[in-house]
Every structure is written in structure tokens, then in C-alpha cells.
């Protein structure tokens, strides 16, 4: 057999690494230009998106040249973004950020300042002189707390009901099925607006309203997986040994149903973040001046976006990157733990 030339392999790896490093530099340059240059909103968005894509491809080639295998750089970038966002949102009160909510404290701050990365306000200010970076980070706290709380409540309630319906079947399953279909028949946005007109626009109430959207999907997913596992050998063996229904559901079915539900949870987080932003944009969610990404975008109404596009661009980029990251993680989780759903 012909022997491989190690010198040639090293040379190709160096070329690949050099190409990747050049793409990383080019991607960073596109991101900086897209963020700081006085361009139209559409051109800024195109440059930012192109910069992120080139940066991800460049990092992939650099790691490929170093480790000898092509990694999923996009997945790692998404994980890194979510970790960074969670850390800065958690530590926001102790970080040296500008004023994000008190208009009186921002009286001497410039209004509608454009983003300048090396200035006191790197992402600019709004019409009250409030720091857009600080408001985006505190908005992340609101969005993440609401989405995670709603998903946790919806999964606990919907998953439990779905397991009971799938295991007991008969009349219990029929009643739960009718209630689930009734909830799914109502358009989600209409249901949220109806609940928002009754409940006070507080963080807890918004989380409870969004949890109601999660419950029907979790019921169906848990029920379908419970029916699939209910006739497996280990469940039949537990029944033959005299195990109670509660023990079978808790010890035999729940551990097998939880993984597909977990993958759906990750996807639902992104859905609920968008839903919360939509409510806040329409004025039914958390009220200004308390920042959320939705009401930050709503500040650009009345032609402000044309003159000061960063008012929309800053929270929009935070929202896009977070939703995209959760969607990608959910897709990877479904491929690993719920292959049937991933093929749909």
C-alpha cells in the first residue's frame, strides 16, 4: 500500500488553518462594520448575518485543522451565546452597566445615540437616554425567566396528564383528549390577548398565560410516548409482579418519556420567548419602562426606525440569536432523544 505523506498532510492542515483564520478575521470585520457603519437597517442586518456565517465557517476550519475532525461550530457558538447571555443576565445587578429603567437618572445622557463599541454606550441609547446594552441584558432576564418558568409549569402539568391519559386510556383518555383539542382549537395569540385583558401584566401572570400554551402539546407528546412504552416487556413484567399503577407510571414510564419531552422543552423555550416578545410589543406583556425585548422593539414606532435603526436592531439581534440558538439545540436534542419527531 502507498504510504501517506505526513508532510503533505501537515501542509494541507496549515492551509486549511490559514484559510480559517482569514475567514475569522473577515467575519469579525463584517460584524463590526455592520454594527457600527451608518447604513440602512437592511444592509446592517445583511452584513451582520454574513459576518456571523463567515465567522462560524472560519472557526470550523481552524478547529478542523487543529483537531483533524470537523466539529459542529454552529452548535458550539449557540451554546456559548446562551451561556454568555445567562451569565450576564444573572450578574446584571453587579455589572458596570448604564441606567436601564430610571429616566430621571438618565437626564444627562444623550438620546438616540448610535452604537459605538468603544464609547460609554456601546449599543447606543433610546429616546430617554437609557442604555440599550443594559436594557437588552435586563430584557434577557425577563424573557428567560418567563420562558423557563412557563416551560417548567407546562411540562410538569402537561407531561403528568399525558402519562396518566396514555396509561389509563378509556374514559380518562377521552376526556383529556377533548379538553386538549379544545385548547388547541383556540389561536394562541387570541388566547394570550384574552388572558392578558383579564390578568394584570405582571411577570408571574405572563408566565402562567404562556404555560397554558405549552400544556396541550406536552399532553399529546407524553400521551403518545406513554402508549408506545405501555406495552413493552418491562411494563408488562412490572404488572405481572403486582406493581401498582402509580409505581408503573413513575418508575417505568416517566424515565422513558422524559427524554422526548425534554427535547420538546428546548424548542418550546424559543416559541415562548417569541410569544412573550409579541405580547410586550402589543402592550399586553410586561409594561415599560421595565425592559423586555418586545417593548424595546415597540419603541421604534412612528418612524423612529428609519432615523434610529439601532432601536430595533439591538433587541432584534438579541432576540434572533437567542431563539435561533434554542431552536438549534432543540433540533439536536430531538435527533438524539426523539428521532421520530426529528424526521417530521
GROMACS .gro file of C-alpha atoms in nm:
model
  344
    1UNK     CA    1   0.000   0.000   0.000
    2UNK     CA    2   0.129   0.351  -0.073
    3UNK     CA    3   0.233   0.537   0.236
    4UNK     CA    4   0.075   0.868   0.323
    5UNK     CA    5   0.297   1.171   0.305
    6UNK     CA    6   0.294   1.332   0.652
    7UNK     CA    7   0.449   1.648   0.512
    8UNK     CA    8   0.163   1.688   0.268
    9UNK     CA    9  -0.094   1.633   0.541
   10UNK     CA   10   0.068   1.897   0.760
   11UNK     CA   11   0.083   2.136   0.468
   12UNK     CA   12  -0.287   2.089   0.385
   13UNK     CA   13  -0.375   2.133   0.753
   14UNK     CA   14  -0.177   2.457   0.763
   15UNK     CA   15  -0.352   2.582   0.451
   16UNK     CA   16  -0.689   2.492   0.600
   17UNK     CA   17  -0.598   2.664   0.926
   18UNK     CA   18  -0.474   2.973   0.741
   19UNK     CA   19  -0.793   2.988   0.537
   20UNK     CA   20  -0.999   2.951   0.853
   21UNK     CA   21  -0.806   3.226   1.032
   22UNK     CA   22  -0.859   3.457   0.735
   23UNK     CA   23  -1.232   3.382   0.739
   24UNK     CA   24  -1.246   3.453   1.113
   25UNK     CA   25  -1.085   3.794   1.061
   26UNK     CA   26  -1.316   3.868   0.767
   27UNK     CA   27  -1.623   3.761   0.967
   28UNK     CA   28  -1.528   3.982   1.262
   29UNK     CA   29  -1.470   4.272   1.024
   30UNK     CA   30  -1.813   4.228   0.867
   31UNK     CA   31  -1.977   4.216   1.211
   32UNK     CA   32  -1.800   4.533   1.327
   33UNK     CA   33  -1.879   4.719   1.004
   34UNK     CA   34  -2.240   4.602   1.006
   35UNK     CA   35  -2.281   4.710   1.367
   36UNK     CA   36  -2.110   5.049   1.357
   37UNK     CA   37  -2.140   5.179   0.998
   38UNK     CA   38  -2.417   5.437   0.928
   39UNK     CA   39  -2.605   5.218   0.681
   40UNK     CA   40  -2.966   5.129   0.616
   41UNK     CA   41  -3.118   4.877   0.855
   42UNK     CA   42  -3.144   4.613   0.582
   43UNK     CA   43  -2.776   4.648   0.486
   44UNK     CA   44  -2.668   4.636   0.851
   45UNK     CA   45  -2.868   4.316   0.904
   46UNK     CA   46  -2.719   4.159   0.587
   47UNK     CA   47  -2.363   4.245   0.694
   48UNK     CA   48  -2.420   4.112   1.046
   49UNK     CA   49  -2.569   3.787   0.920
   50UNK     CA   50  -2.292   3.742   0.662
   51UNK     CA   51  -2.029   3.814   0.925
   52UNK     CA   52  -2.171   3.555   1.164
   53UNK     CA   53  -2.185   3.291   0.889
   54UNK     CA   54  -1.827   3.359   0.772
   55UNK     CA   55  -1.705   3.362   1.133
   56UNK     CA   56  -1.868   3.025   1.206
   57UNK     CA   57  -1.721   2.869   0.892
   58UNK     CA   58  -1.377   3.009   0.970
   59UNK     CA   59  -1.380   2.874   1.325
   60UNK     CA   60  -1.491   2.537   1.190
   61UNK     CA   61  -1.191   2.522   0.957
   62UNK     CA   62  -0.948   2.632   1.228
   63UNK     CA   63  -1.068   2.362   1.467
   64UNK     CA   64  -1.070   2.109   1.183
   65UNK     CA   65  -0.707   2.189   1.105
   66UNK     CA   66  -0.603   2.163   1.471
   67UNK     CA   67  -0.801   1.855   1.577
   68UNK     CA   68  -0.828   1.669   1.247
   69UNK     CA   69  -1.207   1.640   1.255
   70UNK     CA   70  -1.484   1.879   1.152
   71UNK     CA   71  -1.677   1.996   1.460
   72UNK     CA   72  -2.022   2.149   1.474
   73UNK     CA   73  -1.903   2.504   1.533
   74UNK     CA   74  -2.251   2.648   1.493
   75UNK     CA   75  -2.375   2.434   1.779
   76UNK     CA   76  -2.086   2.542   2.000
   77UNK     CA   77  -2.144   2.907   1.911
   78UNK     CA   78  -2.511   2.873   2.004
   79UNK     CA   79  -2.421   2.709   2.335
   80UNK     CA   80  -2.164   2.979   2.401
   81UNK     CA   81  -2.416   3.254   2.329
   82UNK     CA   82  -2.676   3.104   2.563
   83UNK     CA   83  -2.422   3.054   2.841
   84UNK     CA   84  -2.293   3.410   2.800
   85UNK     CA   85  -2.645   3.550   2.794
   86UNK     CA   86  -2.747   3.356   3.104
   87UNK     CA   87  -2.434   3.463   3.296
   88UNK     CA   88  -2.462   3.835   3.215
   89UNK     CA   89  -2.838   3.829   3.283
   90UNK     CA   90  -2.778   3.666   3.621
   91UNK     CA   91  -2.496   3.905   3.712
   92UNK     CA   92  -2.662   4.215   3.565
   93UNK     CA   93  -2.712   4.395   3.902
   94UNK     CA   94  -2.338   4.382   3.978
   95UNK     CA   95  -2.210   4.457   3.627
   96UNK     CA   96  -2.096   4.814   3.540
   97UNK     CA   97  -2.392   4.883   3.313
   98UNK     CA   98  -2.566   5.208   3.233
   99UNK     CA   99  -2.912   5.306   3.355
  100UNK     CA  100  -3.180   5.077   3.213
  101UNK     CA  101  -3.510   5.186   3.370
  102UNK     CA  102  -3.492   5.512   3.571
  103UNK     CA  103  -3.546   5.803   3.334
  104UNK     CA  104  -3.454   6.060   3.599
  105UNK     CA  105  -3.105   5.915   3.637
  106UNK     CA  106  -3.057   5.935   3.261
  107UNK     CA  107  -3.147   6.303   3.219
  108UNK     CA  108  -2.788   6.398   3.138
  109UNK     CA  109  -2.737   6.108   2.895
  110UNK     CA  110  -2.756   6.164   2.518
  111UNK     CA  111  -3.074   6.048   2.349
  112UNK     CA  112  -3.078   5.829   2.039
  113UNK     CA  113  -2.701   5.789   2.043
  114UNK     CA  114  -2.587   5.547   1.775
  115UNK     CA  115  -2.389   5.236   1.872
  116UNK     CA  116  -2.018   5.298   1.928
  117UNK     CA  117  -1.840   4.994   2.063
  118UNK     CA  118  -1.570   5.188   2.250
  119UNK     CA  119  -1.797   5.458   2.394
  120UNK     CA  120  -1.982   5.479   2.724
  121UNK     CA  121  -2.290   5.344   2.546
  122UNK     CA  122  -2.158   5.070   2.315
  123UNK     CA  123  -2.504   4.978   2.182
  124UNK     CA  124  -2.644   5.331   2.191
  125UNK     CA  125  -2.931   5.486   2.386
  126UNK     CA  126  -3.307   5.520   2.338
  127UNK     CA  127  -3.528   5.828   2.335
  128UNK     CA  128  -3.492   5.868   2.713
  129UNK     CA  129  -3.115   5.826   2.717
  130UNK     CA  130  -3.135   5.477   2.869
  131UNK     CA  131  -2.851   5.240   2.785
  132UNK     CA  132  -2.954   4.989   2.518
  133UNK     CA  133  -2.697   4.732   2.629
  134UNK     CA  134  -2.825   4.739   2.987
  135UNK     CA  135  -3.187   4.725   2.872
  136UNK     CA  136  -3.113   4.430   2.641
  137UNK     CA  137  -2.944   4.237   2.923
  138UNK     CA  138  -3.225   4.309   3.169
  139UNK     CA  139  -3.471   4.223   2.893
  140UNK     CA  140  -3.295   3.888   2.862
  141UNK     CA  141  -3.357   3.828   3.233
  142UNK     CA  142  -3.727   3.890   3.183
  143UNK     CA  143  -3.758   3.676   2.870
  144UNK     CA  144  -3.558   3.384   3.008
  145UNK     CA  145  -3.737   3.384   3.346
  146UNK     CA  146  -4.080   3.393   3.182
  147UNK     CA  147  -3.998   3.130   2.917
  148UNK     CA  148  -3.824   2.888   3.155
  149UNK     CA  149  -4.096   2.923   3.418
  150UNK     CA  150  -4.373   2.870   3.163
  151UNK     CA  151  -4.200   2.566   3.012
  152UNK     CA  152  -4.138   2.415   3.356
  153UNK     CA  153  -4.502   2.458   3.459
  154UNK     CA  154  -4.639   2.339   3.125
  155UNK     CA  155  -4.411   2.036   3.117
  156UNK     CA  156  -4.488   1.931   3.474
  157UNK     CA  157  -4.865   1.968   3.430
  158UNK     CA  158  -4.896   1.855   3.068
  159UNK     CA  159  -4.647   1.570   3.100
  160UNK     CA  160  -4.820   1.430   3.407
  161UNK     CA  161  -5.164   1.449   3.246
  162UNK     CA  162  -5.033   1.292   2.926
  163UNK     CA  163  -4.876   0.997   3.109
  164UNK     CA  164  -5.199   0.936   3.301
  165UNK     CA  165  -5.407   0.957   2.982
  166UNK     CA  166  -5.177   0.728   2.785
  167UNK     CA  167  -5.155   0.466   3.060
  168UNK     CA  168  -5.516   0.454   3.182
  169UNK     CA  169  -5.684   0.511   2.841
  170UNK     CA  170  -6.065   0.453   2.823
  171UNK     CA  171  -6.281   0.736   2.962
  172UNK     CA  172  -5.997   0.931   3.122
  173UNK     CA  173  -5.813   0.948   2.790
  174UNK     CA  174  -6.128   1.061   2.608
  175UNK     CA  175  -6.199   1.348   2.849
  176UNK     CA  176  -5.838   1.467   2.844
  177UNK     CA  177  -5.837   1.443   2.464
  178UNK     CA  178  -6.147   1.664   2.433
  179UNK     CA  179  -6.001   1.930   2.666
  180UNK     CA  180  -5.667   1.922   2.483
  181UNK     CA  181  -5.829   1.960   2.142
  182UNK     CA  182  -6.040   2.249   2.274
  183UNK     CA  183  -5.728   2.433   2.389
  184UNK     CA  184  -5.552   2.366   2.060
  185UNK     CA  185  -5.854   2.495   1.865
  186UNK     CA  186  -5.811   2.848   2.004
  187UNK     CA  187  -5.548   3.057   1.816
  188UNK     CA  188  -5.254   3.106   2.056
  189UNK     CA  189  -5.227   3.483   2.013
  190UNK     CA  190  -5.602   3.530   2.063
  191UNK     CA  191  -5.587   3.318   2.380
  192UNK     CA  192  -5.292   3.517   2.513
  193UNK     CA  193  -5.459   3.851   2.443
  194UNK     CA  194  -5.779   3.731   2.610
  195UNK     CA  195  -5.587   3.623   2.918
  196UNK     CA  196  -5.388   3.948   2.919
  197UNK     CA  197  -5.707   4.155   2.931
  198UNK     CA  198  -5.816   3.967   3.245
  199UNK     CA  199  -5.482   3.931   3.426
  200UNK     CA  200  -5.254   4.211   3.539
  201UNK     CA  201  -4.947   4.250   3.315
  202UNK     CA  202  -4.703   4.111   3.570
  203UNK     CA  203  -4.419   3.869   3.512
  204UNK     CA  204  -4.592   3.587   3.704
  205UNK     CA  205  -4.920   3.625   3.516
  206UNK     CA  206  -4.747   3.634   3.176
  207UNK     CA  207  -4.559   3.315   3.267
  208UNK     CA  208  -4.883   3.142   3.370
  209UNK     CA  209  -5.057   3.250   3.049
  210UNK     CA  210  -4.770   3.118   2.836
  211UNK     CA  211  -4.766   2.793   3.037
  212UNK     CA  212  -5.124   2.736   2.924
  213UNK     CA  213  -4.998   2.729   2.564
  214UNK     CA  214  -4.741   2.463   2.650
  215UNK     CA  215  -4.972   2.220   2.828
  216UNK     CA  216  -5.167   2.078   2.526
  217UNK     CA  217  -4.851   2.000   2.325
  218UNK     CA  218  -4.689   1.833   2.624
  219UNK     CA  219  -5.003   1.628   2.691
  220UNK     CA  220  -5.005   1.495   2.335
  221UNK     CA  221  -4.632   1.417   2.332
  222UNK     CA  222  -4.637   1.246   2.672
  223UNK     CA  223  -4.953   1.050   2.585
  224UNK     CA  224  -4.812   0.925   2.253
  225UNK     CA  225  -4.485   0.809   2.409
  226UNK     CA  226  -4.665   0.653   2.706
  227UNK     CA  227  -4.886   0.447   2.472
  228UNK     CA  228  -4.574   0.334   2.285
  229UNK     CA  229  -4.399   0.221   2.603
  230UNK     CA  230  -4.704   0.085   2.788
  231UNK     CA  231  -4.692  -0.247   2.600
  232UNK     CA  232  -4.317  -0.300   2.633
  233UNK     CA  233  -4.180  -0.602   2.817
  234UNK     CA  234  -4.058  -0.418   3.126
  235UNK     CA  235  -4.403  -0.263   3.182
  236UNK     CA  236  -4.578  -0.597   3.137
  237UNK     CA  237  -4.329  -0.754   3.376
  238UNK     CA  238  -4.398  -0.487   3.637
  239UNK     CA  239  -4.772  -0.553   3.605
  240UNK     CA  240  -4.720  -0.927   3.640
  241UNK     CA  241  -4.519  -0.869   3.958
  242UNK     CA  242  -4.811  -0.680   4.110
  243UNK     CA  243  -4.678  -0.324   4.088
  244UNK     CA  244  -4.938  -0.052   4.139
  245UNK     CA  245  -5.040   0.177   3.854
  246UNK     CA  246  -4.876   0.475   4.022
  247UNK     CA  247  -4.548   0.286   4.062
  248UNK     CA  248  -4.554   0.170   3.700
  249UNK     CA  249  -4.614   0.523   3.575
  250UNK     CA  250  -4.349   0.678   3.800
  251UNK     CA  251  -4.078   0.412   3.787
  252UNK     CA  252  -4.123   0.257   3.441
  253UNK     CA  253  -4.289   0.509   3.210
  254UNK     CA  254  -4.175   0.854   3.322
  255UNK     CA  255  -3.799   0.782   3.285
  256UNK     CA  256  -3.859   0.673   2.925
  257UNK     CA  257  -4.098   0.955   2.836
  258UNK     CA  258  -3.889   1.234   2.987
  259UNK     CA  259  -3.621   1.245   2.715
  260UNK     CA  260  -3.856   1.321   2.421
  261UNK     CA  261  -4.033   1.573   2.643
  262UNK     CA  262  -3.702   1.738   2.731
  263UNK     CA  263  -3.615   1.784   2.364
  264UNK     CA  264  -3.955   1.944   2.308
  265UNK     CA  265  -3.896   2.169   2.610
  266UNK     CA  266  -3.590   2.324   2.446
  267UNK     CA  267  -3.787   2.404   2.131
  268UNK     CA  268  -4.079   2.542   2.333
  269UNK     CA  269  -3.848   2.785   2.513
  270UNK     CA  270  -3.778   2.961   2.183
  271UNK     CA  271  -4.150   2.963   2.097
  272UNK     CA  272  -4.239   3.119   2.432
  273UNK     CA  273  -3.964   3.382   2.405
  274UNK     CA  274  -4.119   3.494   2.075
  275UNK     CA  275  -4.468   3.482   2.228
  276UNK     CA  276  -4.360   3.695   2.524
  277UNK     CA  277  -4.193   3.944   2.291
  278UNK     CA  278  -4.511   3.961   2.082
  279UNK     CA  279  -4.727   4.032   2.387
  280UNK     CA  280  -4.490   4.302   2.508
  281UNK     CA  281  -4.474   4.455   2.160
  282UNK     CA  282  -4.856   4.477   2.153
  283UNK     CA  283  -4.863   4.626   2.504
  284UNK     CA  284  -5.014   4.324   2.680
  285UNK     CA  285  -4.696   4.193   2.843
  286UNK     CA  286  -4.453   4.343   3.091
  287UNK     CA  287  -4.504   4.718   3.080
  288UNK     CA  288  -4.244   4.986   3.008
  289UNK     CA  289  -4.017   5.125   3.141
  290UNK     CA  290  -3.932   4.771   3.263
  291UNK     CA  291  -3.736   4.640   2.964
  292UNK     CA  292  -3.827   4.338   2.757
  293UNK     CA  293  -3.715   4.275   2.401
  294UNK     CA  294  -4.072   4.317   2.279
  295UNK     CA  295  -4.142   4.660   2.427
  296UNK     CA  296  -3.790   4.773   2.329
  297UNK     CA  297  -3.875   4.700   1.965
  298UNK     CA  298  -4.209   4.880   2.012
  299UNK     CA  299  -4.017   5.199   2.098
  300UNK     CA  300  -3.937   5.234   1.726
  301UNK     CA  301  -4.298   5.301   1.629
  302UNK     CA  302  -4.388   5.621   1.450
  303UNK     CA  303  -4.099   5.641   1.205
  304UNK     CA  304  -3.822   5.617   1.463
  305UNK     CA  305  -3.677   5.307   1.298
  306UNK     CA  306  -3.588   5.496   0.981
  307UNK     CA  307  -3.387   5.758   1.168
  308UNK     CA  308  -3.250   5.541   1.450
  309UNK     CA  309  -3.243   5.178   1.334
  310UNK     CA  310  -3.046   5.059   1.639
  311UNK     CA  311  -3.364   5.093   1.847
  312UNK     CA  312  -3.496   4.787   1.661
  313UNK     CA  313  -3.168   4.626   1.563
  314UNK     CA  314  -3.021   4.586   1.913
  315UNK     CA  315  -3.312   4.397   2.079
  316UNK     CA  316  -3.386   4.227   1.746
  317UNK     CA  317  -3.036   4.077   1.730
  318UNK     CA  318  -3.060   3.960   2.092
  319UNK     CA  319  -3.398   3.803   2.019
  320UNK     CA  320  -3.285   3.641   1.693
  321UNK     CA  321  -2.967   3.490   1.834
  322UNK     CA  322  -3.144   3.352   2.142
  323UNK     CA  323  -3.436   3.199   1.952
  324UNK     CA  324  -3.205   3.059   1.684
  325UNK     CA  325  -2.979   2.902   1.949
  326UNK     CA  326  -3.266   2.735   2.135
  327UNK     CA  327  -3.412   2.609   1.806
  328UNK     CA  328  -3.080   2.456   1.703
  329UNK     CA  329  -3.031   2.293   2.044
  330UNK     CA  330  -3.386   2.160   2.031
  331UNK     CA  331  -3.328   2.013   1.686
  332UNK     CA  332  -3.009   1.839   1.803
  333UNK     CA  333  -3.187   1.711   2.114
  334UNK     CA  334  -3.475   1.573   1.907
  335UNK     CA  335  -3.236   1.391   1.674
  336UNK     CA  336  -3.071   1.230   1.975
  337UNK     CA  337  -3.366   1.152   2.200
  338UNK     CA  338  -3.674   1.166   1.975
  339UNK     CA  339  -3.575   1.056   1.622
  340UNK     CA  340  -3.935   1.019   1.507
  341UNK     CA  341  -4.018   1.385   1.575
  342UNK     CA  342  -3.690   1.499   1.420
  343UNK     CA  343  -3.790   1.344   1.085
  344UNK     CA  344  -4.112   1.546   1.066
   0.00000   0.00000   0.00000
